[in-house]
Amino acid sequence: MTILNFNGKGKLYILTFYLLPFAVFAQKKDDLFKRLKAIHNNGVTYYNTDGINFTSQTFTNAFTEKDLKYVYRKYAIGNEDAKVKDNTLPYNNYSVVKSIKITDSLSETSSYYFIEDKQKMVTVICFSYFENPGKQFEHSFIDLIVEDKIPMNVFEDKRIDSIDFAGRKIQLSNSCYWTNVNTVQCPYYGEMNWSVHQTRESATKAIQNQLALTKTRKGLKLISEEEVDVIFEHTPAKARKVVYGFTGLTNLAVKTSGGKTLTAYYVACEVRNNYVSCVMSFWNNDQINESGLPPLLEKVMQLPK
């Protein structure tokens, strides 16, 4: 998965990856838009809702065989990949599905749509999952994106002074920045990523997959793992606390951060009539307050005394 760093500054953290489970598309768009967040960056729009990441990008190329080959290469689509026309969509299109096995029990599936939009250009929409792709979800968002029906309040400003955290505005320091949609990094103050879900099952599956994926990273070693009690957004909850170490002297994250261990909390909890999956992390040489947490994590979570 692509790791974005929108300003390229500050201390490097190990980005805890988004989880991409299947989610049922909400029939009420107003409810869906409460869970949807998006951000524009360098011609690509990044979206997140119900634990699913997806992107859209428009190319000035025409929807011809020659021009499509150029667009395919941008997404590492080769001649061997089957390109299928989806006749249930009201647009001229080709779709491609690719799957990568990560572990014996975890695979990542990417679902690409190459669409001739209303301006006769090519819009590419890509969905990523760790479960089976949901066609109803995909088709609904294809319509919203191509027809430009997503409201502006869904989109985050690239410059951060505050964030909408699952319906609550949180003020941040001016050193914080986005590394992906719904992923905030505050050098020496911590990092967190989150997604808003319709169901508890979706949120729980999200953090389970994210933990499983993180454990596959090269140069990473598990030091400890335990379930702990926390207060998350004023609600008692259980969190999976994991401490990671690193192997090899050439690990870029360790060299850049100067830290030796990374502590992460994985939480799935009901928050303001929705469910939130959230992963919060910090290095051992970050600013750790008396609460046992760095400033960013303190804004959403407390440890019982």
Short mmCIF file of C-alpha atoms in Angstrom, two decimals:
data_model
loop_
_atom_site.label_atom_id
_atom_site.label_comp_id
_atom_site.label_asym_id
_atom_site.label_seq_id
_atom_site.Cartn_x
_atom_site.Cartn_y
_atom_site.Cartn_z
CA MET A 1 0.00 0.00 0.00
CA THR A 2 1.16 3.50 -0.72
CA ILE A 3 2.26 5.49 2.31
CA LEU A 4 1.62 9.17 1.80
CA ASN A 5 3.53 11.97 3.45
CA PHE A 6 1.84 15.17 2.34
CA ASN A 7 4.48 17.57 3.60
CA GLY A 8 7.55 15.36 3.77
CA LYS A 9 8.62 16.82 7.10
CA GLY A 10 9.00 15.63 10.64
CA LYS A 11 9.90 12.45 12.37
CA LEU A 12 9.16 9.24 10.52
CA TYR A 13 6.78 6.85 12.21
CA ILE A 14 5.92 3.33 11.22
CA LEU A 15 2.58 3.91 9.61
CA THR A 16 0.13 1.43 11.00
CA PHE A 17 -1.78 0.27 7.97
CA TYR A 18 -5.42 0.82 7.21
CA LEU A 19 -7.69 -2.16 7.30
CA LEU A 20 -9.95 -2.80 4.43
CA PRO A 21 -12.75 -5.23 5.26
CA PHE A 22 -16.00 -5.64 3.33
CA ALA A 23 -18.74 -3.29 4.47
CA VAL A 24 -22.39 -3.12 3.52
CA PHE A 25 -23.24 0.08 1.67
CA ALA A 26 -25.64 2.22 3.66
CA GLN A 27 -28.82 2.98 1.78
CA LYS A 28 -29.19 6.36 3.52
CA LYS A 29 -26.56 8.60 1.95
CA ASP A 30 -26.75 11.14 4.77
CA ASP A 31 -25.66 8.44 7.22
CA LEU A 32 -22.91 7.31 4.85
CA PHE A 33 -21.52 10.81 4.46
CA LYS A 34 -21.18 11.04 8.26
CA ARG A 35 -18.68 8.16 8.06
CA LEU A 36 -16.95 9.15 4.81
CA LYS A 37 -13.79 11.24 4.74
CA ALA A 38 -11.66 12.24 1.76
CA ILE A 39 -8.62 14.31 0.89
CA HIS A 40 -7.14 15.58 -2.40
CA ASN A 41 -3.41 15.24 -2.97
CA ASN A 42 -1.42 15.71 -6.19
CA GLY A 43 -4.30 14.86 -8.50
CA VAL A 44 -5.46 11.81 -6.54
CA THR A 45 -8.45 11.74 -4.19
CA TYR A 46 -8.24 9.36 -1.21
CA TYR A 47 -11.38 8.13 0.56
CA ASN A 48 -12.12 6.12 3.69
CA THR A 49 -15.35 4.80 5.16
CA ASP A 50 -16.35 1.65 7.03
CA GLY A 51 -12.71 0.60 7.07
CA ILE A 52 -12.42 0.62 3.27
CA ASN A 53 -9.83 2.68 1.44
CA PHE A 54 -10.37 3.71 -2.16
CA THR A 55 -9.01 6.30 -4.57
CA SER A 56 -10.02 8.15 -7.71
CA GLN A 57 -7.89 9.83 -10.34
CA THR A 58 -8.75 11.36 -13.71
CA PHE A 59 -6.47 11.25 -16.75
CA THR A 60 -6.84 13.45 -19.82
CA ASN A 61 -6.41 10.36 -22.01
CA ALA A 62 -9.22 9.27 -24.30
CA PHE A 63 -10.97 5.96 -23.70
CA THR A 64 -9.13 4.21 -26.54
CA GLU A 65 -7.06 1.03 -26.55
CA LYS A 66 -3.85 3.00 -27.10
CA ASP A 67 -4.47 5.56 -24.38
CA LEU A 68 -5.76 2.98 -21.91
CA LYS A 69 -2.45 1.11 -22.13
CA TYR A 70 -0.73 4.19 -20.71
CA VAL A 71 -3.25 4.39 -17.84
CA TYR A 72 -2.98 0.65 -17.14
CA ARG A 73 0.78 1.00 -16.66
CA LYS A 74 0.20 3.66 -13.99
CA TYR A 75 -1.62 1.00 -11.95
CA ALA A 76 0.72 -1.90 -12.78
CA ILE A 77 -1.97 -3.57 -14.90
CA GLY A 78 -0.33 -5.88 -17.44
CA ASN A 79 -1.42 -7.73 -20.54
CA GLU A 80 -1.97 -10.85 -18.44
CA ASP A 81 -4.60 -9.14 -16.27
CA ALA A 82 -8.16 -9.81 -17.39
CA LYS A 83 -10.03 -6.62 -18.35
CA VAL A 84 -13.77 -7.16 -18.12
CA LYS A 85 -16.57 -4.80 -19.12
CA ASP A 86 -19.08 -4.33 -16.32
CA ASN A 87 -22.39 -4.07 -18.18
CA THR A 88 -24.30 -3.15 -15.02
CA LEU A 89 -22.62 0.27 -14.97
CA PRO A 90 -24.06 3.08 -17.12
CA TYR A 91 -20.56 4.08 -18.29
CA ASN A 92 -18.15 2.71 -20.82
CA ASN A 93 -15.65 0.84 -18.65
CA TYR A 94 -13.24 -1.97 -17.99
CA SER A 95 -12.66 -3.55 -14.57
CA VAL A 96 -9.69 -5.52 -13.26
CA VAL A 97 -9.47 -7.52 -10.02
CA LYS A 98 -6.09 -8.50 -8.55
CA SER A 99 -5.38 -10.37 -5.33
CA ILE A 100 -2.17 -10.77 -3.31
CA LYS A 101 -1.76 -13.41 -0.61
CA ILE A 102 -0.21 -11.85 2.49
CA THR A 103 -0.51 -14.75 4.95
CA ASP A 104 -2.27 -18.12 4.91
CA SER A 105 -5.40 -16.44 6.26
CA LEU A 106 -5.08 -12.92 4.83
CA SER A 107 -5.21 -11.69 1.24
CA GLU A 108 -5.49 -8.20 -0.20
CA THR A 109 -7.80 -7.69 -3.15
CA SER A 110 -7.70 -4.59 -5.34
CA SER A 111 -10.64 -3.82 -7.60
CA TYR A 112 -9.92 -1.31 -10.41
CA TYR A 113 -12.45 0.46 -12.63
CA PHE A 114 -11.32 2.34 -15.74
CA ILE A 115 -14.26 4.54 -16.71
CA GLU A 116 -15.02 6.90 -19.57
CA ASP A 117 -16.40 9.90 -17.71
CA LYS A 118 -18.76 12.64 -18.91
CA GLN A 119 -15.80 14.68 -20.23
CA LYS A 120 -14.70 11.70 -22.36
CA MET A 121 -11.60 11.30 -20.21
CA VAL A 122 -10.54 8.27 -18.15
CA THR A 123 -11.36 8.19 -14.46
CA VAL A 124 -9.78 5.36 -12.48
CA ILE A 125 -11.39 4.25 -9.21
CA CYS A 126 -9.58 1.65 -7.11
CA PHE A 127 -10.97 -0.17 -4.07
CA SER A 128 -8.86 -2.25 -1.66
CA TYR A 129 -10.12 -4.99 0.63
CA PHE A 130 -9.01 -7.75 2.95
CA GLU A 131 -12.37 -9.44 2.42
CA ASN A 132 -14.50 -10.16 -0.64
CA PRO A 133 -15.15 -7.06 -2.78
CA GLY A 134 -18.66 -5.64 -2.48
CA LYS A 135 -20.12 -4.75 -5.89
CA GLN A 136 -23.01 -2.77 -4.45
CA PHE A 137 -20.60 -0.65 -2.41
CA GLU A 138 -18.33 -0.13 -5.45
CA HIS A 139 -21.10 0.76 -7.88
CA SER A 140 -22.68 3.21 -5.46
CA PHE A 141 -19.42 5.08 -4.98
CA ILE A 142 -18.61 5.00 -8.68
CA ASP A 143 -21.88 6.85 -9.28
CA LEU A 144 -21.17 9.35 -6.48
CA ILE A 145 -17.65 10.08 -7.79
CA VAL A 146 -18.35 10.19 -11.53
CA GLU A 147 -21.49 12.29 -11.04
CA ASP A 148 -19.68 14.56 -8.54
CA LYS A 149 -22.26 13.98 -5.81
CA ILE A 150 -19.97 13.83 -2.76
CA PRO A 151 -20.53 16.90 -0.55
CA MET A 152 -17.64 19.26 0.09
CA ASN A 153 -17.79 18.86 3.89
CA VAL A 154 -16.49 15.32 3.44
CA PHE A 155 -13.13 16.64 2.21
CA GLU A 156 -10.38 17.49 4.71
CA ASP A 157 -8.03 20.43 4.25
CA LYS A 158 -4.42 19.33 3.70
CA ARG A 159 -3.29 21.87 6.30
CA ILE A 160 -4.18 20.70 9.80
CA ASP A 161 -5.15 22.83 12.76
CA SER A 162 -8.01 20.58 13.77
CA ILE A 163 -9.53 17.26 12.70
CA ASP A 164 -13.01 15.77 12.64
CA PHE A 165 -12.56 12.66 14.75
CA ALA A 166 -15.72 10.60 14.28
CA GLY A 167 -17.94 13.63 14.77
CA ARG A 168 -15.86 15.55 17.33
CA LYS A 169 -13.57 18.44 16.47
CA ILE A 170 -10.08 18.03 17.96
CA GLN A 171 -7.51 20.83 17.97
CA LEU A 172 -3.95 19.80 17.04
CA SER A 173 -0.55 21.43 17.12
CA ASN A 174 0.73 23.02 13.92
CA SER A 175 3.42 20.33 13.64
CA CYS A 176 0.86 17.64 12.77
CA TYR A 177 0.16 16.52 9.22
CA TRP A 178 -1.75 13.93 7.23
CA THR A 179 0.05 10.83 5.97
CA ASN A 180 -3.16 9.44 4.50
CA VAL A 181 -6.87 10.11 4.82
CA ASN A 182 -7.82 9.67 8.51
CA THR A 183 -4.15 9.18 9.42
CA VAL A 184 -2.44 11.91 11.44
CA GLN A 185 1.20 12.09 12.46
CA CYS A 186 2.48 14.53 15.08
CA PRO A 187 6.28 14.23 15.37
CA TYR A 188 7.26 13.26 18.93
CA TYR A 189 3.58 13.48 19.97
CA GLY A 190 2.28 10.24 18.42
CA GLU A 191 0.36 9.01 15.41
CA MET A 192 -3.09 7.54 14.86
CA ASN A 193 -5.31 6.29 12.09
CA TRP A 194 -9.01 5.55 12.30
CA SER A 195 -12.12 4.65 10.36
CA VAL A 196 -15.81 5.13 11.15
CA HIS A 197 -17.99 2.03 10.72
CA GLN A 198 -21.66 1.19 10.65
CA THR A 199 -21.25 -1.99 12.72
CA ARG A 200 -19.15 -3.26 15.62
CA GLU A 201 -18.23 -6.35 13.59
CA SER A 202 -16.73 -4.22 10.82
CA ALA A 203 -14.68 -2.15 13.30
CA THR A 204 -13.43 -5.24 15.15
CA LYS A 205 -12.44 -7.00 11.93
CA ALA A 206 -10.60 -3.88 10.83
CA ILE A 207 -8.23 -3.77 13.79
CA GLN A 208 -7.72 -7.55 13.65
CA ASN A 209 -6.62 -7.31 10.03
CA GLN A 210 -4.46 -4.27 10.69
CA LEU A 211 -2.66 -6.07 13.49
CA ALA A 212 -2.15 -9.16 11.34
CA LEU A 213 -0.80 -7.06 8.48
CA THR A 214 1.59 -5.07 10.67
CA LYS A 215 3.07 -8.29 12.03
CA THR A 216 4.14 -9.28 8.50
CA ARG A 217 6.43 -6.27 8.10
CA LYS A 218 10.08 -7.10 7.57
CA GLY A 219 12.48 -5.94 10.26
CA LEU A 220 9.71 -5.91 12.85
CA LYS A 221 9.70 -8.14 15.93
CA LEU A 222 6.99 -8.60 18.52
CA ILE A 223 8.17 -7.80 22.06
CA SER A 224 4.86 -8.06 23.92
CA GLU A 225 1.12 -8.23 23.30
CA GLU A 226 -1.71 -7.97 25.82
CA GLU A 227 -5.30 -6.86 26.23
CA VAL A 228 -5.69 -3.78 28.45
CA ASP A 229 -8.49 -1.59 29.75
CA VAL A 230 -8.69 1.96 28.35
CA ILE A 231 -11.10 4.87 28.20
CA PHE A 232 -11.66 5.69 24.54
CA GLU A 233 -13.70 8.80 23.75
CA HIS A 234 -15.09 8.72 27.32
CA THR A 235 -16.19 5.08 26.93
CA PRO A 236 -14.62 2.09 28.76
CA ALA A 237 -13.11 -0.24 26.17
CA LYS A 238 -10.63 -3.06 25.65
CA ALA A 239 -7.51 -2.38 23.63
CA ARG A 240 -4.84 -4.66 22.22
CA LYS A 241 -1.52 -3.18 23.35
CA VAL A 242 1.45 -4.31 21.27
CA VAL A 243 5.11 -3.33 21.67
CA TYR A 244 7.32 -3.76 18.61
CA GLY A 245 11.09 -3.84 18.29
CA PHE A 246 13.23 -3.91 15.18
CA THR A 247 15.87 -6.15 13.69
CA GLY A 248 18.77 -5.05 11.54
CA LEU A 249 20.80 -1.86 11.79
CA THR A 250 19.55 -0.54 8.45
CA ASN A 251 15.90 -0.15 9.39
CA LEU A 252 14.97 3.29 7.97
CA ALA A 253 12.18 3.94 10.47
CA VAL A 254 14.49 3.31 13.42
CA LYS A 255 17.28 5.43 11.97
CA THR A 256 14.96 8.34 11.27
CA SER A 257 13.01 8.25 14.54
CA GLY A 258 15.92 7.50 16.83
CA GLY A 259 13.56 5.23 18.78
CA LYS A 260 14.09 1.62 19.74
CA THR A 261 10.54 0.42 20.39
CA LEU A 262 7.10 1.33 19.06
CA THR A 263 3.99 0.91 21.21
CA ALA A 264 0.60 0.59 19.48
CA TYR A 265 -2.95 0.42 20.84
CA TYR A 266 -5.65 -1.22 18.69
CA VAL A 267 -9.22 -0.24 19.67
CA ALA A 268 -12.71 -0.90 18.27
CA CYS A 269 -15.40 0.98 20.17
CA GLU A 270 -18.86 2.53 19.82
CA VAL A 271 -18.55 6.30 19.43
CA ARG A 272 -21.43 8.74 18.90
CA ASN A 273 -23.87 6.25 17.33
CA ASN A 274 -21.24 4.71 15.05
CA TYR A 275 -18.26 2.41 15.64
CA VAL A 276 -14.62 3.43 15.35
CA SER A 277 -11.57 1.34 14.61
CA CYS A 278 -8.46 3.19 15.72
CA VAL A 279 -4.75 2.40 15.91
CA MET A 280 -2.59 4.75 17.97
CA SER A 281 1.19 4.49 18.22
CA PHE A 282 4.26 6.20 19.64
CA TRP A 283 8.00 5.70 19.93
CA ASN A 284 9.79 5.21 23.23
CA ASN A 285 11.60 8.55 22.75
CA ASP A 286 8.42 10.53 22.05
CA GLN A 287 7.12 12.98 24.64
CA ILE A 288 5.40 10.67 27.15
CA ASN A 289 3.28 12.54 29.70
CA GLU A 290 2.41 11.46 33.25
CA SER A 291 -0.66 9.71 31.85
CA GLY A 292 1.66 7.21 30.13
CA LEU A 293 0.64 8.52 26.70
CA PRO A 294 1.94 11.18 24.30
CA PRO A 295 -0.16 14.33 23.66
CA LEU A 296 -1.92 13.13 20.50
CA LEU A 297 -3.14 9.88 22.05
CA GLU A 298 -4.31 11.73 25.17
CA LYS A 299 -6.86 13.57 23.05
CA VAL A 300 -8.87 10.40 22.41
CA MET A 301 -7.76 7.83 25.00
CA GLN A 302 -6.87 7.58 28.68
CA LEU A 303 -5.40 4.75 30.72
CA PRO A 304 -7.31 3.89 33.93
CA LYS A 305 -5.44 4.83 37.09
#
